[in-house]
Amino acid sequence: CMDKKVALVTGSTSGIGLGVAHGLAQKGCNVIITGFGEEDVIKAIKDEFKEKYQSQCEYIPADLTRASEVERMVRDVKDFFPGGVDILVNNAGFQHVSPVESFPNDKWEALLSVLLTAPFLFIKNILPDMRAKKWGRIVNIASVHGVRASPNKAAYVAAKHGIVGLTKVVALETASSGVTCNAICPGFVDTPILQGQVQTLADKESLSYQEAKGKFLAAYHPSREAVGINELAEFVNFVCSENANQLTGASIVVDGGWTAK
Ligand code: NAD
């Protein structure tokens, strides 16, 4: 049972992270929200959690490009939850697209910091508490780009492959400690960014939304469907459940068949 377990979900002010936070709260977890966002939007998220679930929801800000902020954030968690984090979901991320010859150094640094160094630092600083409690769940939201490449995404693909490797090392080091560590590798997820691109295609080619979605996704997902945020949230709940005690070190694709090709 995940009742009153403390879950820290990075990048939970939006998209997949917000969905995963809802999923865990629904199962009775207390949730720490973090990520960028307007004050009123963050307040609305906190209010919604309070209203919907009988769980505690706290917001702790941190810019994950900065190592010192990750470490400070882990210390701040103890002000609200002295026992520390039970479930860590490393999800925060962004993208920068550019050919490798002109890929800006600062974008490379920032992407590697948020997608790879911040998860490393969260794991490093949170694992001692998990070991002490003999229970923990580390879930890294990687991407199909953790196991496949696309052009013009040098930093993103390198960082996502990196977190798949980090996942395996942490799984080996924590094996038989009650802690598991896994990576989830989604294909295209049904987020506003995808929906906007599909609508643009639909308008341009006078297609229905569903036709445009199928056409847009056909090059990647044999299923021609995107992954639902709720579907990912349910999957994270399973990975965090007692039934997943022996699921560790895995990189699990949820991609409509993309990587089966
Ligand atoms: P999103 O843009 O909706 O949310 C990203 C979150 O990360 C936000 O809360 C944002 O504030 C936070 N964030 C970004 N930079 C940060 C920083 N420097 N410090 C602190 N927080 C920061 O994105 P999403 O689509 O929900 O993606 C979430 C994760 O899923 C990412 O790691 C992404 O690579 C991965 N992913 C997304 C898709 C997709 O199709 N959307 C597919 C595969 C993997």
mmCIF file with all atom_site columns, C-alpha atoms in Angstrom, residues 78-209:
data_model
loop_
_atom_site.group_PDB
_atom_site.id
_atom_site.type_symbol
_atom_site.label_atom_id
_atom_site.label_alt_id
_atom_site.label_comp_id
_atom_site.label_asym_id
_atom_site.label_entity_id
_atom_site.label_seq_id
_atom_site.pdbx_PDB_ins_code
_atom_site.Cartn_x
_atom_site.Cartn_y
_atom_site.Cartn_z
_atom_site.occupancy
_atom_site.B_iso_or_equiv
_atom_site.pdbx_formal_charge
_atom_site.auth_seq_id
_atom_site.auth_comp_id
_atom_site.auth_asym_id
_atom_site.auth_atom_id
_atom_site.pdbx_PDB_model_num
ATOM 1   C CA . LYS A 1 78  ? 12.854  17.304 5.630   1.00 0.00 ? 78  LYS A CA 1
ATOM 2   C CA . ASP A 1 79  ? 11.067  20.447 6.883   1.00 0.00 ? 79  ASP A CA 1
ATOM 3   C CA . PHE A 1 80  ? 7.783   18.957 5.651   1.00 0.00 ? 80  PHE A CA 1
ATOM 4   C CA . PHE A 1 81  ? 8.576   15.247 5.811   1.00 0.00 ? 81  PHE A CA 1
ATOM 5   C CA . PRO A 1 82  ? 11.292  14.381 8.372   1.00 0.00 ? 82  PRO A CA 1
ATOM 6   C CA . GLY A 1 83  ? 11.488  10.784 7.109   1.00 0.00 ? 83  GLY A CA 1
ATOM 7   C CA . GLY A 1 84  ? 12.466  11.943 3.634   1.00 0.00 ? 84  GLY A CA 1
ATOM 8   C CA . VAL A 1 85  ? 11.396  10.705 0.217   1.00 0.00 ? 85  VAL A CA 1
ATOM 9   C CA . ASP A 1 86  ? 10.054  7.165  -0.418  1.00 0.00 ? 86  ASP A CA 1
ATOM 10  C CA . ILE A 1 87  ? 9.274   7.506  -4.130  1.00 0.00 ? 87  ILE A CA 1
ATOM 11  C CA . LEU A 1 88  ? 11.486  9.597  -6.416  1.00 0.00 ? 88  LEU A CA 1
ATOM 12  C CA . VAL A 1 89  ? 10.295  10.269 -9.963  1.00 0.00 ? 89  VAL A CA 1
ATOM 13  C CA . ASN A 1 90  ? 12.945  12.027 -12.055 1.00 0.00 ? 90  ASN A CA 1
ATOM 14  C CA . ASN A 1 91  ? 10.827  13.581 -14.791 1.00 0.00 ? 91  ASN A CA 1
ATOM 15  C CA . ALA A 1 92  ? 11.770  17.250 -15.371 1.00 0.00 ? 92  ALA A CA 1
ATOM 16  C CA . GLY A 1 93  ? 13.049  17.973 -18.838 1.00 0.00 ? 93  GLY A CA 1
ATOM 17  C CA . PHE A 1 94  ? 13.050  20.094 -21.946 1.00 0.00 ? 94  PHE A CA 1
ATOM 18  C CA . GLN A 1 95  ? 14.310  19.857 -25.513 1.00 0.00 ? 95  GLN A CA 1
ATOM 19  C CA . HIS A 1 96  ? 16.651  21.777 -27.784 1.00 0.00 ? 96  HIS A CA 1
ATOM 20  C CA . VAL A 1 97  ? 16.859  20.960 -31.491 1.00 0.00 ? 97  VAL A CA 1
ATOM 21  C CA . SER A 1 98  ? 19.950  21.814 -33.537 1.00 0.00 ? 98  SER A CA 1
ATOM 22  C CA . PRO A 1 99  ? 22.518  20.074 -35.767 1.00 0.00 ? 99  PRO A CA 1
ATOM 23  C CA . VAL A 1 100 ? 25.484  18.941 -33.709 1.00 0.00 ? 100 VAL A CA 1
ATOM 24  C CA . GLU A 1 101 ? 27.965  21.337 -35.415 1.00 0.00 ? 101 GLU A CA 1
ATOM 25  C CA . SER A 1 102 ? 25.976  24.358 -34.270 1.00 0.00 ? 102 SER A CA 1
ATOM 26  C CA . PHE A 1 103 ? 24.594  22.933 -31.002 1.00 0.00 ? 103 PHE A CA 1
ATOM 27  C CA . PRO A 1 104 ? 25.093  25.744 -28.449 1.00 0.00 ? 104 PRO A CA 1
ATOM 28  C CA . ASN A 1 105 ? 27.440  24.751 -25.585 1.00 0.00 ? 105 ASN A CA 1
ATOM 29  C CA . ASP A 1 106 ? 25.178  26.339 -22.993 1.00 0.00 ? 106 ASP A CA 1
ATOM 30  C CA . LYS A 1 107 ? 22.154  24.325 -24.216 1.00 0.00 ? 107 LYS A CA 1
ATOM 31  C CA . TRP A 1 108 ? 24.235  21.141 -24.055 1.00 0.00 ? 108 TRP A CA 1
ATOM 32  C CA . GLU A 1 109 ? 25.248  21.963 -20.465 1.00 0.00 ? 109 GLU A CA 1
ATOM 33  C CA . ALA A 1 110 ? 21.695  22.844 -19.397 1.00 0.00 ? 110 ALA A CA 1
ATOM 34  C CA . LEU A 1 111 ? 20.137  19.729 -20.934 1.00 0.00 ? 111 LEU A CA 1
ATOM 35  C CA . LEU A 1 112 ? 22.751  17.419 -19.409 1.00 0.00 ? 112 LEU A CA 1
ATOM 36  C CA . SER A 1 113 ? 22.272  19.171 -16.029 1.00 0.00 ? 113 SER A CA 1
ATOM 37  C CA . VAL A 1 114 ? 18.483  18.806 -15.922 1.00 0.00 ? 114 VAL A CA 1
ATOM 38  C CA . LEU A 1 115 ? 18.125  15.405 -17.616 1.00 0.00 ? 115 LEU A CA 1
ATOM 39  C CA . LEU A 1 116 ? 21.131  13.572 -16.152 1.00 0.00 ? 116 LEU A CA 1
ATOM 40  C CA . THR A 1 117 ? 23.055  15.407 -13.388 1.00 0.00 ? 117 THR A CA 1
ATOM 41  C CA . ALA A 1 118 ? 19.954  16.430 -11.387 1.00 0.00 ? 118 ALA A CA 1
ATOM 42  C CA . PRO A 1 119 ? 18.599  12.839 -11.332 1.00 0.00 ? 119 PRO A CA 1
ATOM 43  C CA . PHE A 1 120 ? 22.069  11.617 -10.243 1.00 0.00 ? 120 PHE A CA 1
ATOM 44  C CA . LEU A 1 121 ? 22.149  14.157 -7.400  1.00 0.00 ? 121 LEU A CA 1
ATOM 45  C CA . PHE A 1 122 ? 18.580  13.396 -6.285  1.00 0.00 ? 122 PHE A CA 1
ATOM 46  C CA . ILE A 1 123 ? 19.372  9.665  -6.216  1.00 0.00 ? 123 ILE A CA 1
ATOM 47  C CA . LYS A 1 124 ? 22.697  10.228 -4.419  1.00 0.00 ? 124 LYS A CA 1
ATOM 48  C CA . ASN A 1 125 ? 21.133  12.390 -1.695  1.00 0.00 ? 125 ASN A CA 1
ATOM 49  C CA . ILE A 1 126 ? 17.853  10.501 -1.229  1.00 0.00 ? 126 ILE A CA 1
ATOM 50  C CA . LEU A 1 127 ? 19.111  6.906  -1.347  1.00 0.00 ? 127 LEU A CA 1
ATOM 51  C CA . PRO A 1 128 ? 20.520  6.905  2.235   1.00 0.00 ? 128 PRO A CA 1
ATOM 52  C CA . ASP A 1 129 ? 16.981  7.479  3.633   1.00 0.00 ? 129 ASP A CA 1
ATOM 53  C CA . MET A 1 130 ? 15.516  4.793  1.364   1.00 0.00 ? 130 MET A CA 1
ATOM 54  C CA . ARG A 1 131 ? 18.188  2.315  2.482   1.00 0.00 ? 131 ARG A CA 1
ATOM 55  C CA . ALA A 1 132 ? 17.482  3.152  6.139   1.00 0.00 ? 132 ALA A CA 1
ATOM 56  C CA . LYS A 1 133 ? 13.770  2.420  5.577   1.00 0.00 ? 133 LYS A CA 1
ATOM 57  C CA . LYS A 1 134 ? 14.588  -0.702 3.516   1.00 0.00 ? 134 LYS A CA 1
ATOM 58  C CA . TRP A 1 135 ? 12.118  0.501  0.893   1.00 0.00 ? 135 TRP A CA 1
ATOM 59  C CA . GLY A 1 136 ? 12.248  2.902  -2.016  1.00 0.00 ? 136 GLY A CA 1
ATOM 60  C CA . ARG A 1 137 ? 11.182  3.424  -5.589  1.00 0.00 ? 137 ARG A CA 1
ATOM 61  C CA . ILE A 1 138 ? 13.226  5.378  -8.115  1.00 0.00 ? 138 ILE A CA 1
ATOM 62  C CA . VAL A 1 139 ? 11.472  5.933  -11.441 1.00 0.00 ? 139 VAL A CA 1
ATOM 63  C CA . ASN A 1 140 ? 13.342  7.777  -14.172 1.00 0.00 ? 140 ASN A CA 1
ATOM 64  C CA . ILE A 1 141 ? 11.195  9.136  -16.991 1.00 0.00 ? 141 ILE A CA 1
ATOM 65  C CA . ALA A 1 142 ? 13.595  8.650  -19.894 1.00 0.00 ? 142 ALA A CA 1
ATOM 66  C CA . SER A 1 143 ? 12.292  8.413  -23.470 1.00 0.00 ? 143 SER A CA 1
ATOM 67  C CA . VAL A 1 144 ? 12.413  6.214  -26.548 1.00 0.00 ? 144 VAL A CA 1
ATOM 68  C CA . HIS A 1 145 ? 15.374  8.523  -27.151 1.00 0.00 ? 145 HIS A CA 1
ATOM 69  C CA . GLY A 1 146 ? 17.087  6.642  -24.309 1.00 0.00 ? 146 GLY A CA 1
ATOM 70  C CA . VAL A 1 147 ? 17.291  3.633  -26.642 1.00 0.00 ? 147 VAL A CA 1
ATOM 71  C CA . ARG A 1 148 ? 16.945  5.162  -30.134 1.00 0.00 ? 148 ARG A CA 1
ATOM 72  C CA . ALA A 1 149 ? 18.299  8.320  -31.772 1.00 0.00 ? 149 ALA A CA 1
ATOM 73  C CA . SER A 1 150 ? 16.851  11.057 -33.960 1.00 0.00 ? 150 SER A CA 1
ATOM 74  C CA . PRO A 1 151 ? 18.862  13.729 -35.789 1.00 0.00 ? 151 PRO A CA 1
ATOM 75  C CA . ASN A 1 152 ? 19.351  17.195 -34.274 1.00 0.00 ? 152 ASN A CA 1
ATOM 76  C CA . LYS A 1 153 ? 18.766  16.079 -30.679 1.00 0.00 ? 153 LYS A CA 1
ATOM 77  C CA . ALA A 1 154 ? 22.388  15.461 -29.597 1.00 0.00 ? 154 ALA A CA 1
ATOM 78  C CA . ALA A 1 155 ? 22.105  16.568 -25.968 1.00 0.00 ? 155 ALA A CA 1
ATOM 79  C CA . TYR A 1 156 ? 18.634  15.100 -25.367 1.00 0.00 ? 156 TYR A CA 1
ATOM 80  C CA . VAL A 1 157 ? 19.498  11.699 -26.845 1.00 0.00 ? 157 VAL A CA 1
ATOM 81  C CA . ALA A 1 158 ? 22.883  11.588 -25.061 1.00 0.00 ? 158 ALA A CA 1
ATOM 82  C CA . ALA A 1 159 ? 21.294  12.492 -21.712 1.00 0.00 ? 159 ALA A CA 1
ATOM 83  C CA . LYS A 1 160 ? 18.400  10.026 -22.123 1.00 0.00 ? 160 LYS A CA 1
ATOM 84  C CA . HIS A 1 161 ? 20.814  7.200  -23.037 1.00 0.00 ? 161 HIS A CA 1
ATOM 85  C CA . GLY A 1 162 ? 22.798  8.305  -19.978 1.00 0.00 ? 162 GLY A CA 1
ATOM 86  C CA . ILE A 1 163 ? 19.862  7.980  -17.604 1.00 0.00 ? 163 ILE A CA 1
ATOM 87  C CA . VAL A 1 164 ? 19.113  4.494  -18.916 1.00 0.00 ? 164 VAL A CA 1
ATOM 88  C CA . GLY A 1 165 ? 22.703  3.579  -17.960 1.00 0.00 ? 165 GLY A CA 1
ATOM 89  C CA . LEU A 1 166 ? 22.440  5.301  -14.564 1.00 0.00 ? 166 LEU A CA 1
ATOM 90  C CA . THR A 1 167 ? 19.217  3.352  -13.920 1.00 0.00 ? 167 THR A CA 1
ATOM 91  C CA . LYS A 1 168 ? 21.015  0.028  -14.418 1.00 0.00 ? 168 LYS A CA 1
ATOM 92  C CA . VAL A 1 169 ? 23.935  0.951  -12.132 1.00 0.00 ? 169 VAL A CA 1
ATOM 93  C CA . VAL A 1 170 ? 21.628  2.134  -9.326  1.00 0.00 ? 170 VAL A CA 1
ATOM 94  C CA . ALA A 1 171 ? 19.508  -1.019 -9.704  1.00 0.00 ? 171 ALA A CA 1
ATOM 95  C CA . LEU A 1 172 ? 22.608  -3.206 -9.257  1.00 0.00 ? 172 LEU A CA 1
ATOM 96  C CA . GLU A 1 173 ? 23.856  -1.199 -6.278  1.00 0.00 ? 173 GLU A CA 1
ATOM 97  C CA . THR A 1 174 ? 20.453  -1.342 -4.555  1.00 0.00 ? 174 THR A CA 1
ATOM 98  C CA . ALA A 1 175 ? 19.530  -4.926 -5.449  1.00 0.00 ? 175 ALA A CA 1
ATOM 99  C CA . SER A 1 176 ? 18.144  -6.774 -2.383  1.00 0.00 ? 176 SER A CA 1
ATOM 100 C CA . SER A 1 177 ? 17.898  -3.540 -0.363  1.00 0.00 ? 177 SER A CA 1
ATOM 101 C CA . GLY A 1 178 ? 14.133  -3.044 -0.867  1.00 0.00 ? 178 GLY A CA 1
ATOM 102 C CA . VAL A 1 179 ? 14.818  -0.216 -3.305  1.00 0.00 ? 179 VAL A CA 1
ATOM 103 C CA . THR A 1 180 ? 14.123  -0.552 -7.029  1.00 0.00 ? 180 THR A CA 1
ATOM 104 C CA . CYS A 1 181 ? 15.239  1.693  -9.870  1.00 0.00 ? 181 CYS A CA 1
ATOM 105 C CA . ASN A 1 182 ? 13.668  1.657  -13.335 1.00 0.00 ? 182 ASN A CA 1
ATOM 106 C CA . ALA A 1 183 ? 13.437  3.822  -16.435 1.00 0.00 ? 183 ALA A CA 1
ATOM 107 C CA . ILE A 1 184 ? 10.243  4.369  -18.391 1.00 0.00 ? 184 ILE A CA 1
ATOM 108 C CA . CYS A 1 185 ? 10.787  5.233  -22.047 1.00 0.00 ? 185 CYS A CA 1
ATOM 109 C CA . PRO A 1 186 ? 7.697   6.850  -23.597 1.00 0.00 ? 186 PRO A CA 1
ATOM 110 C CA . GLY A 1 187 ? 7.249   7.499  -27.279 1.00 0.00 ? 187 GLY A CA 1
ATOM 111 C CA . PHE A 1 188 ? 5.045   10.457 -28.261 1.00 0.00 ? 188 PHE A CA 1
ATOM 112 C CA . VAL A 1 189 ? 2.832   11.430 -25.357 1.00 0.00 ? 189 VAL A CA 1
ATOM 113 C CA . ASP A 1 190 ? -0.531  13.177 -25.686 1.00 0.00 ? 190 ASP A CA 1
ATOM 114 C CA . THR A 1 191 ? 0.584   16.592 -24.403 1.00 0.00 ? 191 THR A CA 1
ATOM 115 C CA . PRO A 1 192 ? -0.432  20.095 -25.542 1.00 0.00 ? 192 PRO A CA 1
ATOM 116 C CA . ILE A 1 193 ? 2.759   20.285 -27.657 1.00 0.00 ? 193 ILE A CA 1
ATOM 117 C CA . LEU A 1 194 ? 1.711   17.241 -29.699 1.00 0.00 ? 194 LEU A CA 1
ATOM 118 C CA . GLN A 1 195 ? -1.934  18.349 -29.834 1.00 0.00 ? 195 GLN A CA 1
ATOM 119 C CA . GLY A 1 196 ? -0.896  21.741 -31.251 1.00 0.00 ? 196 GLY A CA 1
ATOM 120 C CA . GLN A 1 197 ? 1.202   20.127 -33.979 1.00 0.00 ? 197 GLN A CA 1
ATOM 121 C CA . VAL A 1 198 ? -1.640  17.744 -34.895 1.00 0.00 ? 198 VAL A CA 1
ATOM 122 C CA . GLN A 1 199 ? -4.165  20.598 -35.085 1.00 0.00 ? 199 GLN A CA 1
ATOM 123 C CA . THR A 1 200 ? -1.813  22.603 -37.353 1.00 0.00 ? 200 THR A CA 1
ATOM 124 C CA . LEU A 1 201 ? -1.549  19.609 -39.718 1.00 0.00 ? 201 LEU A CA 1
ATOM 125 C CA . ALA A 1 202 ? -5.336  19.095 -39.609 1.00 0.00 ? 202 ALA A CA 1
ATOM 126 C CA . ASP A 1 203 ? -5.970  22.755 -40.518 1.00 0.00 ? 203 ASP A CA 1
ATOM 127 C CA . LYS A 1 204 ? -3.321  22.757 -43.256 1.00 0.00 ? 204 LYS A CA 1
ATOM 128 C CA . GLU A 1 205 ? -4.540  19.600 -44.998 1.00 0.00 ? 205 GLU A CA 1
ATOM 129 C CA . SER A 1 206 ? -8.277  19.865 -44.152 1.00 0.00 ? 206 SER A CA 1
ATOM 130 C CA . LEU A 1 207 ? -8.204  16.617 -42.165 1.00 0.00 ? 207 LEU A CA 1
ATOM 131 C CA . SER A 1 208 ? -10.162 15.639 -39.077 1.00 0.00 ? 208 SER A CA 1
ATOM 132 C CA . TYR A 1 209 ? -8.154  15.770 -35.828 1.00 0.00 ? 209 TYR A CA 1
#
